PDB file of C-alpha atoms in Angstrom:
ATOM      1  CA  GLU A 524      -8.869  -3.568  21.114  1.00 96.00           C
ATOM      2  CA  VAL A 525      -9.743  -1.380  18.148  1.00 97.00           C
ATOM      3  CA  GLN A 526     -13.355  -1.770  17.038  1.00 98.00           C
ATOM      4  CA  LEU A 527     -15.230  -0.129  14.201  1.00 98.00           C
ATOM      5  CA  VAL A 528     -18.942  -0.893  13.995  1.00 98.00           C
ATOM      6  CA  GLU A 529     -20.981   0.350  11.038  1.00 98.00           C
ATOM      7  CA  SER A 530     -24.728   0.818  10.980  1.00 98.00           C
ATOM      8  CA  GLY A 531     -27.447   2.408   8.896  1.00 97.00           C
ATOM      9  CA  GLY A 532     -27.422   0.329   5.729  1.00 95.00           C
ATOM     10  CA  GLY A 533     -30.318  -1.329   3.937  1.00 97.00           C
ATOM     11  CA  LEU A 534     -32.499  -1.018   0.863  1.00 98.00           C
ATOM     12  CA  VAL A 535     -33.109   2.433  -0.602  1.00 98.00           C
ATOM     13  CA  GLN A 536     -34.721   3.650  -3.803  1.00 98.00           C
ATOM     14  CA  PRO A 537     -32.687   5.426  -6.483  1.00 98.00           C
ATOM     15  CA  GLY A 538     -32.506   9.147  -5.881  1.00 98.00           C
ATOM     16  CA  ARG A 539     -33.135   8.842  -2.157  1.00 98.00           C
ATOM     17  CA  SER A 540     -30.756   9.396   0.760  1.00 98.00           C
ATOM     18  CA  MET A 541     -29.157   7.276   3.442  1.00 98.00           C
ATOM     19  CA  LYS A 542     -26.754   7.979   6.300  1.00 98.00           C
ATOM     20  CA  LEU A 543     -24.175   5.497   7.529  1.00 98.00           C
ATOM     21  CA  SER A 544     -22.561   5.642  10.954  1.00 98.00           C
ATOM     22  CA  CYS A 545     -19.423   4.037  12.326  1.00 98.00           C
ATOM     23  CA  ALA A 546     -18.871   3.814  16.077  1.00 98.00           C
ATOM     24  CA  ALA A 547     -15.198   3.623  16.995  1.00 98.00           C
ATOM     25  CA  SER A 548     -13.610   2.361  20.188  1.00 98.00           C
ATOM     26  CA  GLY A 549     -10.295   1.119  21.510  1.00 98.00           C
ATOM     27  CA  PHE A 550      -8.229   4.062  20.266  1.00 98.00           C
ATOM     28  CA  THR A 551      -8.138   7.861  20.425  1.00 98.00           C
ATOM     29  CA  PHE A 552     -10.571   8.537  17.594  1.00 98.00           C
ATOM     30  CA  SER A 553      -9.768  12.237  17.310  1.00 98.00           C
ATOM     31  CA  SER A 554      -6.111  11.474  16.535  1.00 98.00           C
ATOM     32  CA  PHE A 555      -6.691   9.538  13.310  1.00 98.00           C
ATOM     33  CA  PRO A 556      -8.004  10.347   9.854  1.00 98.00           C
ATOM     34  CA  MET A 557     -10.849   8.046   8.885  1.00 98.00           C
ATOM     35  CA  ALA A 558     -12.205   6.772   5.596  1.00 98.00           C
ATOM     36  CA  TRP A 559     -14.970   4.865   3.868  1.00 98.00           C
ATOM     37  CA  VAL A 560     -14.132   2.111   1.388  1.00 98.00           C
ATOM     38  CA  ARG A 561     -16.795   0.194  -0.529  1.00 98.00           C
ATOM     39  CA  GLN A 562     -17.064  -3.074  -2.382  1.00 98.00           C
ATOM     40  CA  ALA A 563     -19.786  -3.816  -4.906  1.00 98.00           C
ATOM     41  CA  PRO A 564     -21.048  -7.416  -4.958  1.00 96.00           C
ATOM     42  CA  THR A 565     -18.363  -9.744  -6.352  1.00 94.00           C
ATOM     43  CA  LYS A 566     -16.138  -6.744  -7.173  1.00 97.00           C
ATOM     44  CA  GLY A 567     -12.955  -5.222  -5.807  1.00 98.00           C
ATOM     45  CA  LEU A 568     -12.306  -2.521  -3.243  1.00 98.00           C
ATOM     46  CA  GLU A 569     -12.984   1.140  -3.994  1.00 98.00           C
ATOM     47  CA  TRP A 570     -12.004   4.105  -1.854  1.00 98.00           C
ATOM     48  CA  VAL A 571     -14.896   6.521  -1.303  1.00 98.00           C
ATOM     49  CA  ALA A 572     -13.831   9.333   1.014  1.00 98.00           C
ATOM     50  CA  THR A 573     -11.371  10.374   3.725  1.00 98.00           C
ATOM     51  CA  ILE A 574     -11.672  12.942   6.499  1.00 98.00           C
ATOM     52  CA  SER A 575      -8.894  14.556   8.525  1.00 98.00           C
ATOM     53  CA  THR A 576      -8.645  14.374  12.290  1.00 98.00           C
ATOM     54  CA  SER A 577     -10.479  17.644  12.887  1.00 97.00           C
ATOM     55  CA  GLY A 578     -12.870  17.222   9.987  1.00 96.00           C
ATOM     56  CA  GLY A 579     -11.500  20.334   8.370  1.00 97.00           C
ATOM     57  CA  SER A 580     -10.275  18.485   5.289  1.00 98.00           C
ATOM     58  CA  THR A 581     -12.247  15.989   3.245  1.00 98.00           C
ATOM     59  CA  TYR A 582     -11.440  14.081   0.069  1.00 98.00           C
ATOM     60  CA  TYR A 583     -13.794  12.216  -2.286  1.00 98.00           C
ATOM     61  CA  ARG A 584     -13.675  10.079  -5.367  1.00 98.00           C
ATOM     62  CA  ASP A 585     -15.132  11.884  -8.348  1.00 98.00           C
ATOM     63  CA  SER A 586     -18.166   9.623  -8.719  1.00 98.00           C
ATOM     64  CA  VAL A 587     -19.522  10.609  -5.287  1.00 98.00           C
ATOM     65  CA  LYS A 588     -18.369  14.225  -5.125  1.00 98.00           C
ATOM     66  CA  GLY A 589     -21.338  16.512  -4.557  1.00 98.00           C
ATOM     67  CA  ARG A 590     -23.582  13.603  -3.511  1.00 98.00           C
ATOM     68  CA  PHE A 591     -21.794  12.103  -0.483  1.00 98.00           C
ATOM     69  CA  THR A 592     -20.565  13.907   2.627  1.00 98.00           C
ATOM     70  CA  ILE A 593     -18.121  12.397   5.101  1.00 98.00           C
ATOM     71  CA  SER A 594     -18.153  13.863   8.606  1.00 98.00           C
ATOM     72  CA  ARG A 595     -17.159  12.986  12.128  1.00 98.00           C
ATOM     73  CA  ASP A 596     -18.083  13.725  15.725  1.00 98.00           C
ATOM     74  CA  ASN A 597     -14.942  13.355  17.802  1.00 98.00           C
ATOM     75  CA  ALA A 598     -16.849  13.762  21.063  1.00 98.00           C
ATOM     76  CA  LYS A 599     -18.911  10.702  20.147  1.00 98.00           C
ATOM     77  CA  SER A 600     -16.060   8.811  18.403  1.00 98.00           C
ATOM     78  CA  THR A 601     -18.324   8.382  15.415  1.00 98.00           C
ATOM     79  CA  LEU A 602     -17.777   8.632  11.668  1.00 98.00           C
ATOM     80  CA  TYR A 603     -20.602   9.325   9.224  1.00 98.00           C
ATOM     81  CA  LEU A 604     -21.324   9.082   5.535  1.00 98.00           C
ATOM     82  CA  GLN A 605     -24.330  11.010   4.259  1.00 98.00           C
ATOM     83  CA  MET A 606     -25.298   9.657   0.857  1.00 98.00           C
ATOM     84  CA  ASN A 607     -27.719  11.649  -1.312  1.00 98.00           C
ATOM     85  CA  SER A 608     -29.061  11.090  -4.824  1.00 98.00           C
ATOM     86  CA  LEU A 609     -28.190   7.416  -4.595  1.00 98.00           C
ATOM     87  CA  ARG A 610     -27.698   5.428  -7.781  1.00 98.00           C
ATOM     88  CA  SER A 611     -27.767   1.727  -8.529  1.00 98.00           C
ATOM     89  CA  GLU A 612     -23.993   1.812  -8.944  1.00 98.00           C
ATOM     90  CA  ASP A 613     -23.659   2.834  -5.278  1.00 98.00           C
ATOM     91  CA  THR A 614     -24.868  -0.624  -4.266  1.00 98.00           C
ATOM     92  CA  ALA A 615     -22.047  -2.084  -2.179  1.00 98.00           C
ATOM     93  CA  THR A 616     -20.792  -3.088   1.211  1.00 98.00           C
ATOM     94  CA  TYR A 617     -19.424   0.034   2.869  1.00 98.00           C
ATOM     95  CA  TYR A 618     -16.483  -0.337   5.230  1.00 98.00           C
ATOM     96  CA  CYS A 619     -15.382   2.173   7.831  1.00 98.00           C
ATOM     97  CA  THR A 620     -11.593   2.235   8.077  1.00 98.00           C
ATOM     98  CA  ARG A 621      -8.894   3.956  10.032  1.00 98.00           C
ATOM     99  CA  ASP A 622      -6.730   5.779   7.529  1.00 95.00           C
ATOM    100  CA  THR A 623      -3.099   5.871   8.628  1.00 93.00           C
ATOM    101  CA  THR A 624      -2.105   6.129   4.955  1.00 89.00           C
ATOM    102  CA  SER A 625      -2.713   2.422   4.816  1.00 96.00           C
ATOM    103  CA  PHE A 626      -6.128   1.306   6.069  1.00 97.00           C
ATOM    104  CA  ASP A 627      -5.024  -0.444   9.218  1.00 96.00           C
ATOM    105  CA  TYR A 628      -8.355  -1.289  10.830  1.00 98.00           C
ATOM    106  CA  TRP A 629     -11.673  -2.143   9.171  1.00 98.00           C
ATOM    107  CA  GLY A 630     -15.217  -2.527  10.356  1.00 98.00           C
ATOM    108  CA  GLN A 631     -17.327  -5.537   9.449  1.00 98.00           C
ATOM    109  CA  GLY A 632     -19.069  -3.576   6.712  1.00 98.00           C
ATOM    110  CA  VAL A 633     -22.668  -2.548   6.088  1.00 98.00           C
ATOM    111  CA  MET A 634     -24.625  -3.370   2.947  1.00 98.00           C
ATOM    112  CA  VAL A 635     -26.339  -0.631   0.959  1.00 98.00           C
ATOM    113  CA  THR A 636     -28.666  -1.708  -1.838  1.00 98.00           C
ATOM    114  CA  VAL A 637     -30.025   0.931  -4.206  1.00 98.00           C
ATOM    115  CA  SER A 638     -32.993  -0.477  -6.061  1.00 97.00           C
ATOM    116  CA  SER A 639     -36.612   0.313  -6.854  1.00 95.00           C
TER     117      SER A 639
ATOM    118  CA  ASP B1236      -5.790   8.812 -11.451  1.00 97.00           C
ATOM    119  CA  ILE B1237      -3.092   6.251 -10.718  1.00 98.00           C
ATOM    120  CA  MET B1238      -4.010   2.837 -12.048  1.00 98.00           C
ATOM    121  CA  LEU B1239      -2.724  -0.271 -10.322  1.00 98.00           C
ATOM    122  CA  THR B1240      -2.503  -3.424 -12.420  1.00 98.00           C
ATOM    123  CA  GLN B1241      -2.282  -6.690 -10.529  1.00 98.00           C
ATOM    124  CA  SER B1242      -1.125  -9.924 -12.085  1.00 96.00           C
ATOM    125  CA  PRO B1243      -2.001 -12.636 -12.406  1.00 97.00           C
ATOM    126  CA  ALA B1244      -5.745 -12.289 -11.873  1.00 97.00           C
ATOM    127  CA  THR B1245      -5.836 -15.833 -10.512  1.00 98.00           C
ATOM    128  CA  LEU B1246      -3.003 -18.022  -9.295  1.00 97.00           C
ATOM    129  CA  SER B1247      -3.471 -21.728  -8.613  1.00 96.00           C
ATOM    130  CA  VAL B1248      -0.891 -23.207  -6.263  1.00 96.00           C
ATOM    131  CA  THR B1249      -0.261 -26.151  -3.989  1.00 96.00           C
ATOM    132  CA  PRO B1250       0.187 -25.519  -0.251  1.00 95.00           C
ATOM    133  CA  GLY B1251       3.885 -25.298   0.529  1.00 96.00           C
ATOM    134  CA  GLU B1252       4.798 -23.487  -2.690  1.00 96.00           C
ATOM    135  CA  SER B1253       6.376 -20.049  -2.528  1.00 97.00           C
ATOM    136  CA  ILE B1254       4.811 -17.401  -4.752  1.00 97.00           C
ATOM    137  CA  SER B1255       5.052 -13.804  -5.918  1.00 98.00           C
ATOM    138  CA  LEU B1256       2.163 -11.487  -6.771  1.00 98.00           C
ATOM    139  CA  SER B1257       2.718  -8.401  -8.899  1.00 98.00           C
ATOM    140  CA  CYS B1258       1.309  -4.873  -8.704  1.00 98.00           C
ATOM    141  CA  ARG B1259       2.313  -2.297 -11.316  1.00 98.00           C
ATOM    142  CA  ALA B1260       1.475   1.408 -11.024  1.00 98.00           C
ATOM    143  CA  SER B1261       0.709   3.632 -14.016  1.00 98.00           C
ATOM    144  CA  GLN B1262       3.168   6.224 -12.683  1.00 98.00           C
ATOM    145  CA  SER B1263       5.798   6.370  -9.974  1.00 98.00           C
ATOM    146  CA  ILE B1264       4.409   6.176  -6.451  1.00 98.00           C
ATOM    147  CA  SER B1265       7.701   5.846  -4.553  1.00 97.00           C
ATOM    148  CA  THR B1266       6.961   3.255  -1.845  1.00 98.00           C
ATOM    149  CA  ASN B1267       3.423   4.464  -1.096  1.00 98.00           C
ATOM    150  CA  LEU B1268       1.990   1.034  -1.783  1.00 98.00           C
ATOM    151  CA  HIS B1269       0.156  -1.274   0.640  1.00 98.00           C
ATOM    152  CA  TRP B1270      -1.034  -4.875   0.426  1.00 98.00           C
ATOM    153  CA  TYR B1271      -4.261  -6.351   1.810  1.00 98.00           C
ATOM    154  CA  GLN B1272      -5.716  -9.819   2.161  1.00 98.00           C
ATOM    155  CA  GLN B1273      -9.450 -10.475   1.991  1.00 98.00           C
ATOM    156  CA  LYS B1274     -10.867 -13.863   2.844  1.00 97.00           C
ATOM    157  CA  PRO B1275     -14.407 -14.782   1.706  1.00 93.00           C
ATOM    158  CA  ASN B1276     -17.098 -12.934   3.660  1.00 94.00           C
ATOM    159  CA  GLU B1277     -14.524 -11.091   5.747  1.00 97.00           C
ATOM    160  CA  SER B1278     -13.218  -7.540   5.875  1.00 98.00           C
ATOM    161  CA  PRO B1279      -9.816  -6.890   4.334  1.00 98.00           C
ATOM    162  CA  ARG B1280      -6.727  -6.735   6.539  1.00 98.00           C
ATOM    163  CA  VAL B1281      -3.451  -4.990   5.844  1.00 98.00           C
ATOM    164  CA  LEU B1282      -0.456  -7.271   5.342  1.00 98.00           C
ATOM    165  CA  ILE B1283       2.350  -4.938   4.272  1.00 98.00           C
ATOM    166  CA  LYS B1284       2.589  -1.146   4.313  1.00 98.00           C
ATOM    167  CA  TYR B1285       4.892   1.175   2.385  1.00 98.00           C
ATOM    168  CA  ALA B1286       5.882  -1.609   0.005  1.00 98.00           C
ATOM    169  CA  SER B1287       7.987  -3.591   2.458  1.00 98.00           C
ATOM    170  CA  GLN B1288       7.155  -2.675   6.060  1.00 97.00           C
ATOM    171  CA  THR B1289       5.838  -5.513   8.126  1.00 93.00           C
ATOM    172  CA  ILE B1290       2.706  -5.313  10.259  1.00 95.00           C
ATOM    173  CA  SER B1291       2.482  -6.593  13.813  1.00 95.00           C
ATOM    174  CA  GLY B1292       0.613  -9.875  13.964  1.00 95.00           C
ATOM    175  CA  ILE B1293       1.087 -10.752  10.293  1.00 97.00           C
ATOM    176  CA  PRO B1294       2.978 -14.026   9.719  1.00 97.00           C
ATOM    177  CA  SER B1295       6.580 -13.614   8.654  1.00 97.00           C
ATOM    178  CA  ARG B1296       6.016 -15.636   5.477  1.00 97.00           C
ATOM    179  CA  PHE B1297       4.504 -12.481   3.962  1.00 98.00           C
ATOM    180  CA  SER B1298       6.966  -9.953   2.593  1.00 98.00           C
ATOM    181  CA  GLY B1299       6.903  -7.099   0.113  1.00 98.00           C
ATOM    182  CA  SER B1300       9.333  -5.331  -2.151  1.00 98.00           C
ATOM    183  CA  GLY B1301       9.524  -2.698  -4.848  1.00 98.00           C
ATOM    184  CA  SER B1302       9.464   1.033  -5.438  1.00 98.00           C
ATOM    185  CA  GLY B1303       8.492   3.403  -8.201  1.00 98.00           C
ATOM    186  CA  THR B1304       6.078   1.471 -10.412  1.00 98.00           C
ATOM    187  CA  ASP B1305       6.789  -2.220  -9.753  1.00 98.00           C
ATOM    188  CA  PHE B1306       5.880  -4.009  -6.553  1.00 98.00           C
ATOM    189  CA  THR B1307       5.786  -7.599  -5.372  1.00 98.00           C
ATOM    190  CA  LEU B1308       4.090  -9.461  -2.548  1.00 98.00           C
ATOM    191  CA  ASN B1309       5.860 -12.681  -1.672  1.00 98.00           C
ATOM    192  CA  ILE B1310       4.412 -15.566   0.296  1.00 98.00           C
ATOM    193  CA  ASN B1311       7.012 -18.040   1.459  1.00 97.00           C
ATOM    194  CA  ARG B1312       5.481 -21.530   1.592  1.00 97.00           C
ATOM    195  CA  VAL B1313       1.779 -20.904   1.205  1.00 97.00           C
ATOM    196  CA  GLU B1314      -0.414 -22.164   4.050  1.00 96.00           C
ATOM    197  CA  PRO B1315      -4.032 -23.380   3.600  1.00 94.00           C
ATOM    198  CA  GLU B1316      -5.361 -20.219   5.288  1.00 95.00           C
ATOM    199  CA  ASP B1317      -3.623 -18.017   2.698  1.00 97.00           C
ATOM    200  CA  PHE B1318      -6.067 -18.881  -0.087  1.00 94.00           C
ATOM    201  CA  SER B1319      -7.931 -15.610  -0.544  1.00 97.00           C
ATOM    202  CA  VAL B1320      -7.845 -12.419  -2.605  1.00 98.00           C
ATOM    203  CA  TYR B1321      -4.947  -9.969  -2.404  1.00 98.00           C
ATOM    204  CA  TYR B1322      -5.188  -6.267  -3.231  1.00 98.00           C
ATOM    205  CA  CYS B1323      -2.608  -3.547  -3.566  1.00 98.00           C
ATOM    206  CA  GLN B1324      -3.449   0.110  -2.831  1.00 98.00           C
ATOM    207  CA  GLN B1325      -1.594   3.363  -3.429  1.00 98.00           C
ATOM    208  CA  SER B1326      -1.569   6.335  -1.079  1.00 98.00           C
ATOM    209  CA  ASN B1327       0.730   8.530  -3.183  1.00 97.00           C
ATOM    210  CA  SER B1328      -1.983  10.805  -4.517  1.00 97.00           C
ATOM    211  CA  TRP B1329      -5.731  11.411  -4.569  1.00 97.00           C
ATOM    212  CA  PRO B1330      -7.864   9.615  -5.434  1.00 97.00           C
ATOM    213  CA  LEU B1331      -6.607   6.635  -3.486  1.00 98.00           C
ATOM    214  CA  THR B1332      -6.830   3.564  -5.688  1.00 98.00           C
ATOM    215  CA  PHE B1333      -6.769  -0.201  -5.379  1.00 98.00           C
ATOM    216  CA  GLY B1334      -5.702  -2.853  -7.808  1.00 98.00           C
ATOM    217  CA  SER B1335      -8.332  -5.265  -9.089  1.00 98.00           C
ATOM    218  CA  GLY B1336      -6.973  -8.099  -6.956  1.00 98.00           C
ATOM    219  CA  THR B1337      -5.267 -11.464  -7.354  1.00 98.00           C
ATOM    220  CA  LYS B1338      -7.189 -14.532  -6.284  1.00 98.00           C
ATOM    221  CA  LEU B1339      -4.985 -17.220  -4.798  1.00 97.00           C
ATOM    222  CA  GLU B1340      -6.639 -20.598  -5.154  1.00 96.00           C
ATOM    223  CA  ILE B1341      -5.770 -24.175  -4.352  1.00 91.00           C
ATOM    224  CA  LYS B1342      -4.520 -26.218  -7.282  1.00 89.00           C
TER     225      LYS B1342
END
């Protein structure tokens, strides 16, 4: 059974940093691109970033480019999202997803609240 | 960026009705369009990929059609568990984008 379990969320002040993790199991992690998708409270879904199988290629939405870094450790079957210079508009539930062009598996999500 | 416009924003129906939800792209995306369902306080799940391809484990009452800029998600005889929000998403080009969603509610 495919499982994606996020961790690392919480309350953070504007301008500070936070790192999310996603532990994957039930599939060959190194064979699939992975992505982060977020959802602000009461809002719709928003793609954040995607990383290739090896980690050699990464893609970001413009609003997080230069502030967020997606990475992966295939030996640990873990996906990461390093978030720097956080803003109030980054407040959202962040989902780890398997990116097979469609997002075919999703984690339960982790809440990130950016507030002073 | 490719904008996806979903309509209607809200649809009120009676269980047993058959419905169609629309997703229109701001430019041609071939069939690189996927549909998701999100129930309250749950993670989304994919229903249809590449406009019309079915997903294992998804009830057969869900079907999709379209190509280019106009896409449709059909639900044949809505069940009580289908009342949720539906999103479309394009994978034709970066940045990947979602529609704003259609909320299916009980009349």
